[in-house]
């Protein structure tokens, strides 16, 4: 998108891009040093695994109810509360030395993530819908994903500088960034909610979201398709490094270069989705993105050379970068506005459950067979997701 077009975006798009950028930076800054930080505090590998389990279990529990809170209480208040809670979790993490405090920090991070999940996107899309500007989202969702990717790179550079002083500083800086985002959001955002001020209980809001998700068949098939696809995507996160170092005998120092190639692939996919969504439907772009991921997985399964595997990394990340915006547009187009935050949170909750199960499944496949065979097995859920998306489109 040209700079001139960025200047012409609505205030809702500008606010969303601004908050996504700041919050993504605050969340990503700990990624490069998270495990190393825990190890420096003499936390065992088993305890690190337990901390991750605590996070995913709590996220699965909190995610759906917080969507109902956003629809009733207000999406601005819910989102900014989540950002603030997440910031508190980061600060507590950076100042802790005991496992118990780390566990409490993980609970705060999960609760903050749950409050944020779906709230900002629901606030954004509902604001656009109210002012008849939803076409603008087709470009902005790609920019949102691109912003997150760029923030991942910036966070790595910033963490590198901060660790030279103290390995806990990225956590503390992340907390400060989150608190800045809360203050900014309080100033620039206006409130909206899903139930239009009706006196509806949280229970009825959640029940309505489940009813909509089950009986609205095209929405149900999209939810199931995205959840099944998550099972396949978690395997890439688990195994791509092992494929290069263990199967293809590539030196570990080359992983940084491969990571950068993947980032450029994601960025290209983010911008490609913006172009394609203006000329085609979100269904067709979603199928294209999943087809690219499927091709990459087949390529990984067949890869015998370093260069061919690099090409697969690029293709996978182009597909992944294209998928996010296309799915977000399609999903938001069919969600009833009164249940938007709740259904988005249900989608996130399902993804968290699958991520927890998929991590164990990925480890089992990698331990029992070789990495390439795992990529071949995981083509099955990708094909299943494509079929569910097709059924959703014709429902």
Short mmCIF file of C-alpha atoms in Angstrom, two decimals:
data_model
loop_
_atom_site.label_atom_id
_atom_site.label_comp_id
_atom_site.label_asym_id
_atom_site.label_seq_id
_atom_site.Cartn_x
_atom_site.Cartn_y
_atom_site.Cartn_z
CA UNK A 1 0.00 0.00 0.00
CA UNK A 2 1.47 3.41 -1.00
CA UNK A 3 2.26 5.94 1.74
CA UNK A 4 -0.39 8.28 0.29
CA UNK A 5 -3.05 5.60 0.77
CA UNK A 6 -1.92 5.04 4.36
CA UNK A 7 -2.55 8.71 5.09
CA UNK A 8 -6.08 8.37 3.71
CA UNK A 9 -7.04 5.47 5.97
CA UNK A 10 -9.84 5.99 8.48
CA UNK A 11 -8.93 6.84 12.07
CA UNK A 12 -10.07 3.34 13.09
CA UNK A 13 -7.50 1.72 10.80
CA UNK A 14 -4.76 4.08 11.98
CA UNK A 15 -5.59 3.44 15.65
CA UNK A 16 -5.64 -0.33 15.10
CA UNK A 17 -2.31 -0.35 13.25
CA UNK A 18 -0.76 1.86 15.93
CA UNK A 19 -1.91 -0.33 18.82
CA UNK A 20 -1.05 -3.60 17.04
CA UNK A 21 2.47 -2.30 16.41
CA UNK A 22 3.11 -1.21 20.00
CA UNK A 23 1.58 -4.30 21.61
CA UNK A 24 3.35 -6.66 19.18
CA UNK A 25 6.66 -5.04 20.08
CA UNK A 26 5.92 -5.42 23.79
CA UNK A 27 4.98 -9.09 23.42
CA UNK A 28 7.77 -10.05 21.00
CA UNK A 29 10.64 -8.51 22.92
CA UNK A 30 10.92 -11.51 25.25
CA UNK A 31 10.78 -14.17 22.52
CA UNK A 32 14.55 -14.29 21.76
CA UNK A 33 15.54 -14.73 25.44
CA UNK A 34 12.53 -16.37 27.13
CA UNK A 35 14.04 -19.86 27.56
CA UNK A 36 17.53 -18.50 28.28
CA UNK A 37 16.08 -16.22 30.98
CA UNK A 38 14.36 -19.12 32.74
CA UNK A 39 17.51 -21.22 32.50
CA UNK A 40 19.50 -18.35 34.07
CA UNK A 41 17.07 -18.53 37.03
CA UNK A 42 17.85 -22.28 37.41
CA UNK A 43 14.44 -23.39 36.14
CA UNK A 44 14.66 -27.00 34.89
CA UNK A 45 13.54 -28.14 31.43
CA UNK A 46 10.64 -30.02 33.01
CA UNK A 47 9.55 -26.87 34.83
CA UNK A 48 9.81 -24.82 31.63
CA UNK A 49 7.50 -27.33 29.94
CA UNK A 50 5.12 -27.06 32.88
CA UNK A 51 5.10 -23.25 32.61
CA UNK A 52 4.16 -23.49 28.93
CA UNK A 53 1.41 -25.97 29.81
CA UNK A 54 0.08 -23.60 32.49
CA UNK A 55 -0.08 -20.81 29.90
CA UNK A 56 -1.94 -22.81 27.25
CA UNK A 57 -4.38 -24.40 29.71
CA UNK A 58 -5.21 -21.04 31.29
CA UNK A 59 -5.58 -19.43 27.87
CA UNK A 60 -8.00 -22.17 26.82
CA UNK A 61 -10.06 -21.59 29.98
CA UNK A 62 -10.06 -17.78 29.89
CA UNK A 63 -10.37 -17.12 26.17
CA UNK A 64 -14.04 -17.78 25.46
CA UNK A 65 -15.51 -16.08 28.59
CA UNK A 66 -13.44 -12.95 27.98
CA UNK A 67 -14.98 -12.68 24.52
CA UNK A 68 -18.40 -12.47 26.18
CA UNK A 69 -17.01 -9.85 28.55
CA UNK A 70 -15.90 -7.78 25.55
CA UNK A 71 -19.32 -8.02 23.88
CA UNK A 72 -21.11 -6.94 27.08
CA UNK A 73 -18.66 -4.71 28.96
CA UNK A 74 -17.09 -3.06 25.94
CA UNK A 75 -14.29 -3.98 23.55
CA UNK A 76 -12.11 -0.96 24.34
CA UNK A 77 -12.14 -1.61 28.09
CA UNK A 78 -11.61 -5.34 27.61
CA UNK A 79 -8.70 -4.92 25.21
CA UNK A 80 -6.89 -2.29 27.25
CA UNK A 81 -7.44 -4.30 30.46
CA UNK A 82 -5.78 -7.25 28.71
CA UNK A 83 -2.83 -5.13 27.60
CA UNK A 84 -2.40 -3.85 31.17
CA UNK A 85 -2.64 -7.33 32.72
CA UNK A 86 -0.11 -8.66 30.20
CA UNK A 87 2.24 -5.78 31.09
CA UNK A 88 1.94 -6.67 34.79
CA UNK A 89 2.77 -10.29 33.94
CA UNK A 90 5.92 -9.21 32.07
CA UNK A 91 7.10 -7.01 34.94
CA UNK A 92 6.46 -9.78 37.48
CA UNK A 93 8.36 -12.22 35.26
CA UNK A 94 11.36 -9.90 35.04
CA UNK A 95 11.53 -9.40 38.79
CA UNK A 96 10.93 -13.03 39.84
CA UNK A 97 13.39 -15.74 40.80
CA UNK A 98 11.08 -18.54 42.05
CA UNK A 99 9.04 -21.06 40.05
CA UNK A 100 5.83 -20.15 41.88
CA UNK A 101 6.11 -16.51 40.83
CA UNK A 102 6.88 -17.56 37.25
CA UNK A 103 3.70 -19.68 37.30
CA UNK A 104 1.67 -16.67 38.51
CA UNK A 105 3.29 -14.60 35.74
CA UNK A 106 2.20 -17.18 33.14
CA UNK A 107 -1.37 -17.01 34.47
CA UNK A 108 -1.31 -13.21 34.14
CA UNK A 109 0.09 -13.47 30.59
CA UNK A 110 -2.64 -15.97 29.67
CA UNK A 111 -5.36 -13.80 31.21
CA UNK A 112 -4.01 -10.71 29.42
CA UNK A 113 -3.84 -12.59 26.12
CA UNK A 114 -7.40 -13.83 26.60
CA UNK A 115 -8.71 -10.30 27.21
CA UNK A 116 -6.85 -9.04 24.12
CA UNK A 117 -7.88 -11.96 21.92
CA UNK A 118 -10.51 -10.83 19.46
CA UNK A 119 -11.27 -7.59 21.31
CA UNK A 120 -9.26 -5.19 19.16
CA UNK A 121 -10.21 -6.85 15.86
CA UNK A 122 -13.87 -6.93 16.95
CA UNK A 123 -13.63 -3.24 17.93
CA UNK A 124 -11.99 -2.41 14.60
CA UNK A 125 -14.29 -4.35 12.27
CA UNK A 126 -17.45 -3.23 14.09
CA UNK A 127 -16.29 0.40 13.88
CA UNK A 128 -15.70 0.03 10.13
CA UNK A 129 -19.06 -1.69 9.69
CA UNK A 130 -20.86 1.08 11.56
CA UNK A 131 -19.37 3.68 9.20
CA UNK A 132 -19.65 1.47 6.06
CA UNK A 133 -15.89 1.21 5.59
CA UNK A 134 -15.43 -2.58 5.69
CA UNK A 135 -13.73 -2.66 2.25
CA UNK A 136 -10.79 -0.87 3.88
CA UNK A 137 -10.13 -3.92 6.06
CA UNK A 138 -9.00 -5.94 3.01
CA UNK A 139 -5.83 -3.86 2.85
CA UNK A 140 -5.39 -3.22 6.55
CA UNK A 141 -5.50 -6.85 7.73
CA UNK A 142 -2.44 -7.52 5.57
CA UNK A 143 -0.71 -4.49 7.07
CA UNK A 144 -1.58 -5.69 10.58
CA UNK A 145 0.15 -9.02 9.96
CA UNK A 146 3.10 -7.30 8.30
CA UNK A 147 3.41 -4.98 11.30
CA UNK A 148 3.58 -7.96 13.65
CA UNK A 149 6.29 -9.56 11.53
CA UNK A 150 8.40 -6.40 11.42
CA UNK A 151 7.96 -5.95 15.18
CA UNK A 152 9.38 -9.44 15.65
CA UNK A 153 12.59 -8.31 13.95
CA UNK A 154 12.74 -5.01 15.86
CA UNK A 155 12.08 -6.84 19.12
CA UNK A 156 15.03 -9.14 18.45
CA UNK A 157 17.35 -6.19 17.89
CA UNK A 158 16.05 -4.37 20.97
CA UNK A 159 16.35 -7.50 23.13
CA UNK A 160 19.95 -7.94 21.93
CA UNK A 161 20.80 -4.47 23.23
CA UNK A 162 18.95 -4.85 26.54
CA UNK A 163 20.43 -8.25 27.39
CA UNK A 164 23.89 -6.68 27.33
CA UNK A 165 22.83 -4.91 30.54
CA UNK A 166 20.65 -7.60 32.17
CA UNK A 167 18.75 -10.59 30.77
CA UNK A 168 15.63 -9.50 32.71
CA UNK A 169 15.48 -6.07 31.04
CA UNK A 170 13.47 -7.23 27.97
CA UNK A 171 10.64 -8.31 30.32
CA UNK A 172 10.68 -4.96 32.11
CA UNK A 173 10.83 -3.00 28.83
CA UNK A 174 7.97 -5.11 27.47
CA UNK A 175 5.89 -4.17 30.49
CA UNK A 176 6.64 -0.47 30.01
CA UNK A 177 5.66 -0.69 26.32
CA UNK A 178 2.36 -2.33 27.30
CA UNK A 179 1.57 0.43 29.80
CA UNK A 180 2.28 3.04 27.10
CA UNK A 181 -0.18 1.21 24.82
CA UNK A 182 -2.85 1.31 27.56
CA UNK A 183 -2.43 5.07 27.99
CA UNK A 184 -2.54 5.66 24.24
CA UNK A 185 -5.65 3.51 23.80
CA UNK A 186 -7.50 5.31 26.57
CA UNK A 187 -6.97 8.57 24.67
CA UNK A 188 -7.66 7.56 21.06
CA UNK A 189 -10.22 4.70 21.19
CA UNK A 190 -13.98 5.06 21.51
CA UNK A 191 -16.09 2.31 23.07
CA UNK A 192 -18.26 -0.17 21.23
CA UNK A 193 -19.87 -3.41 22.31
CA UNK A 194 -21.76 -6.30 20.76
CA UNK A 195 -25.06 -6.26 22.62
CA UNK A 196 -25.80 -2.58 21.92
CA UNK A 197 -26.23 -1.86 25.62
CA UNK A 198 -28.86 -4.57 26.18
CA UNK A 199 -29.04 -6.07 29.65
CA UNK A 200 -27.83 -9.51 28.57
CA UNK A 201 -26.05 -11.87 30.95
CA UNK A 202 -22.57 -13.22 30.21
CA UNK A 203 -24.03 -16.71 30.16
CA UNK A 204 -26.57 -15.78 27.48
CA UNK A 205 -23.88 -14.03 25.41
CA UNK A 206 -21.67 -17.15 25.48
CA UNK A 207 -24.68 -19.38 24.77
CA UNK A 208 -25.62 -17.21 21.81
CA UNK A 209 -22.07 -17.35 20.46
CA UNK A 210 -22.05 -21.14 20.68
CA UNK A 211 -25.49 -21.31 19.09
CA UNK A 212 -24.39 -19.06 16.23
CA UNK A 213 -21.17 -21.05 15.73
CA UNK A 214 -23.00 -24.40 15.65
CA UNK A 215 -26.14 -23.55 13.67
CA UNK A 216 -24.57 -21.11 11.22
CA UNK A 217 -23.01 -23.84 9.10
CA UNK A 218 -20.57 -21.74 7.10
CA UNK A 219 -19.19 -20.33 10.37
CA UNK A 220 -18.95 -23.79 11.95
CA UNK A 221 -16.98 -25.21 9.01
CA UNK A 222 -14.60 -22.23 9.10
CA UNK A 223 -14.00 -22.70 12.84
CA UNK A 224 -13.31 -26.41 12.38
CA UNK A 225 -11.13 -25.85 9.32
CA UNK A 226 -8.97 -23.26 11.05
CA UNK A 227 -8.59 -25.46 14.14
CA UNK A 228 -7.56 -28.48 12.05
CA UNK A 229 -5.10 -26.35 10.07
CA UNK A 230 -3.56 -25.22 13.39
CA UNK A 231 -2.65 -28.85 14.07
CA UNK A 232 -0.52 -28.86 10.92
CA UNK A 233 0.99 -25.41 11.46
CA UNK A 234 2.26 -26.23 14.97
CA UNK A 235 4.40 -29.00 13.45
CA UNK A 236 6.31 -26.48 11.34
CA UNK A 237 7.09 -24.40 14.44
CA UNK A 238 8.29 -27.52 16.23
CA UNK A 239 10.35 -29.12 13.49
CA UNK A 240 11.70 -26.75 10.84
CA UNK A 241 14.95 -26.13 12.75
CA UNK A 242 15.42 -29.85 13.39
CA UNK A 243 14.89 -30.60 9.71
CA UNK A 244 17.84 -28.41 8.74
CA UNK A 245 20.20 -29.27 11.59
CA UNK A 246 19.47 -33.00 12.06
CA UNK A 247 18.20 -34.20 8.68
CA UNK A 248 20.10 -31.92 6.29
CA UNK A 249 23.20 -31.41 8.51
CA UNK A 250 23.13 -27.62 8.27
CA UNK A 251 25.20 -25.69 10.87
CA UNK A 252 23.04 -24.09 13.58
CA UNK A 253 24.45 -20.66 12.74
CA UNK A 254 22.55 -20.82 9.42
CA UNK A 255 19.19 -20.88 11.22
CA UNK A 256 19.26 -17.11 11.63
CA UNK A 257 19.51 -16.68 7.86
CA UNK A 258 16.64 -19.13 7.33
CA UNK A 259 14.57 -17.22 9.89
CA UNK A 260 15.12 -13.99 7.94
CA UNK A 261 14.11 -15.73 4.69
CA UNK A 262 10.93 -16.84 6.43
CA UNK A 263 10.23 -13.28 7.62
CA UNK A 264 10.58 -11.94 4.08
CA UNK A 265 8.24 -14.70 2.87
CA UNK A 266 5.63 -13.73 5.48
CA UNK A 267 5.92 -10.05 4.60
CA UNK A 268 5.49 -10.86 0.92
CA UNK A 269 2.42 -12.96 1.77
CA UNK A 270 0.96 -10.14 3.90
CA UNK A 271 1.18 -7.64 1.05
CA UNK A 272 0.14 -10.22 -1.55
CA UNK A 273 -3.06 -10.88 0.39
CA UNK A 274 -3.92 -7.17 0.32
CA UNK A 275 -3.58 -7.12 -3.46
CA UNK A 276 -5.48 -10.36 -4.06
CA UNK A 277 -8.35 -9.51 -1.72
CA UNK A 278 -9.10 -6.42 -3.81
CA UNK A 279 -9.39 -8.51 -6.97
CA UNK A 280 -10.76 -11.80 -5.68
CA UNK A 281 -12.81 -13.32 -2.84
CA UNK A 282 -11.50 -14.15 0.62
CA UNK A 283 -12.46 -17.80 -0.06
CA UNK A 284 -10.21 -18.05 -3.12
CA UNK A 285 -7.31 -16.30 -1.38
CA UNK A 286 -7.70 -18.60 1.66
CA UNK A 287 -7.60 -21.70 -0.55
CA UNK A 288 -4.54 -20.35 -2.40
CA UNK A 289 -2.73 -19.75 0.89
CA UNK A 290 -3.48 -23.25 2.17
CA UNK A 291 -2.42 -24.73 -1.17
CA UNK A 292 0.97 -22.99 -0.81
CA UNK A 293 1.34 -24.41 2.71
CA UNK A 294 0.39 -27.87 1.41
CA UNK A 295 2.97 -27.60 -1.39
CA UNK A 296 5.63 -26.57 1.15
CA UNK A 297 4.85 -29.56 3.40
CA UNK A 298 5.09 -31.96 0.47
CA UNK A 299 8.37 -30.27 -0.47
CA UNK A 300 9.72 -30.66 3.08
CA UNK A 301 8.77 -34.35 3.03
CA UNK A 302 10.69 -34.85 -0.24
CA UNK A 303 13.59 -32.50 0.47
CA UNK A 304 17.08 -33.89 0.09
CA UNK A 305 18.97 -30.69 -0.65
CA UNK A 306 19.53 -27.52 1.34
CA UNK A 307 18.44 -25.15 -1.44
CA UNK A 308 15.18 -26.99 -2.11
CA UNK A 309 14.33 -26.89 1.61
CA UNK A 310 15.03 -23.14 1.69
CA UNK A 311 12.56 -22.70 -1.19
CA UNK A 312 9.99 -24.64 0.87
CA UNK A 313 10.58 -22.32 3.84
CA UNK A 314 9.88 -19.32 1.64
CA UNK A 315 6.76 -20.90 0.08
CA UNK A 316 5.41 -21.92 3.50
CA UNK A 317 5.81 -18.42 4.92
CA UNK A 318 4.24 -16.79 1.84
CA UNK A 319 1.25 -19.09 2.34
CA UNK A 320 1.13 -18.40 6.06
CA UNK A 321 1.42 -14.65 5.53
CA UNK A 322 -1.41 -14.73 2.98
CA UNK A 323 -3.66 -16.94 5.08
CA UNK A 324 -4.00 -14.69 8.15
CA UNK A 325 -5.54 -11.63 6.45
CA UNK A 326 -7.73 -13.71 4.09
CA UNK A 327 -9.15 -15.81 6.92
CA UNK A 328 -9.71 -12.75 9.13
CA UNK A 329 -11.70 -10.97 6.42
CA UNK A 330 -13.83 -14.01 5.57
CA UNK A 331 -14.43 -14.90 9.22
CA UNK A 332 -15.43 -11.37 10.23
CA UNK A 333 -17.74 -11.00 7.24
CA UNK A 334 -20.00 -13.81 8.46
CA UNK A 335 -19.89 -13.28 12.24
CA UNK A 336 -22.99 -11.49 13.60
CA UNK A 337 -21.85 -8.22 15.16
CA UNK A 338 -23.55 -8.87 18.51
CA UNK A 339 -21.39 -11.98 19.03
CA UNK A 340 -18.21 -10.87 17.27
CA UNK A 341 -15.79 -10.82 20.23
CA UNK A 342 -17.21 -14.06 21.66
CA UNK A 343 -16.88 -15.98 18.38
CA UNK A 344 -13.38 -14.61 17.75
CA UNK A 345 -12.39 -15.71 21.25
CA UNK A 346 -13.94 -19.13 20.64
CA UNK A 347 -11.78 -19.41 17.52
CA UNK A 348 -8.69 -18.48 19.55
CA UNK A 349 -9.64 -20.90 22.32
CA UNK A 350 -9.95 -23.78 19.87
CA UNK A 351 -6.56 -22.86 18.40
CA UNK A 352 -5.01 -22.89 21.90
CA UNK A 353 -6.42 -26.33 22.65
CA UNK A 354 -5.14 -27.67 19.34
CA UNK A 355 -1.73 -26.02 19.94
CA UNK A 356 -1.42 -27.79 23.29
CA UNK A 357 -2.40 -31.16 21.79
CA UNK A 358 -0.47 -30.57 18.58
CA UNK A 359 2.77 -29.87 20.43
CA UNK A 360 2.66 -33.32 22.05
CA UNK A 361 1.58 -34.93 18.77
CA UNK A 362 4.48 -33.25 16.93
CA UNK A 363 6.96 -34.48 19.52
CA UNK A 364 5.60 -38.02 19.24
CA UNK A 365 5.90 -38.10 15.44
CA UNK A 366 9.38 -36.57 15.47
CA UNK A 367 10.57 -39.05 18.10
CA UNK A 368 8.99 -42.13 16.49
CA UNK A 369 9.80 -41.34 12.85
CA UNK A 370 11.96 -38.83 11.01
CA UNK A 371 11.09 -35.14 10.55
CA UNK A 372 10.29 -35.52 6.83
CA UNK A 373 7.72 -38.23 7.47
CA UNK A 374 5.99 -35.92 9.95
CA UNK A 375 5.55 -33.27 7.25
CA UNK A 376 3.99 -35.91 4.98
CA UNK A 377 1.55 -37.02 7.72
CA UNK A 378 0.53 -33.43 8.44
CA UNK A 379 -0.60 -32.90 4.83
CA UNK A 380 -3.78 -34.78 5.87
CA UNK A 381 -5.13 -32.02 8.17
CA UNK A 382 -4.19 -29.38 5.58
CA UNK A 383 -6.24 -31.18 2.91
CA UNK A 384 -9.06 -31.61 5.44
CA UNK A 385 -8.99 -27.87 6.20
CA UNK A 386 -9.19 -27.03 2.49
CA UNK A 387 -12.23 -29.32 2.13
CA UNK A 388 -13.95 -27.71 5.14
CA UNK A 389 -13.30 -24.24 3.74
CA UNK A 390 -14.81 -25.34 0.42
CA UNK A 391 -17.91 -26.72 2.20
CA UNK A 392 -18.20 -23.46 4.16
CA UNK A 393 -18.16 -21.48 0.93
CA UNK A 394 -21.03 -23.45 -0.61
CA UNK A 395 -23.11 -23.66 2.61
#
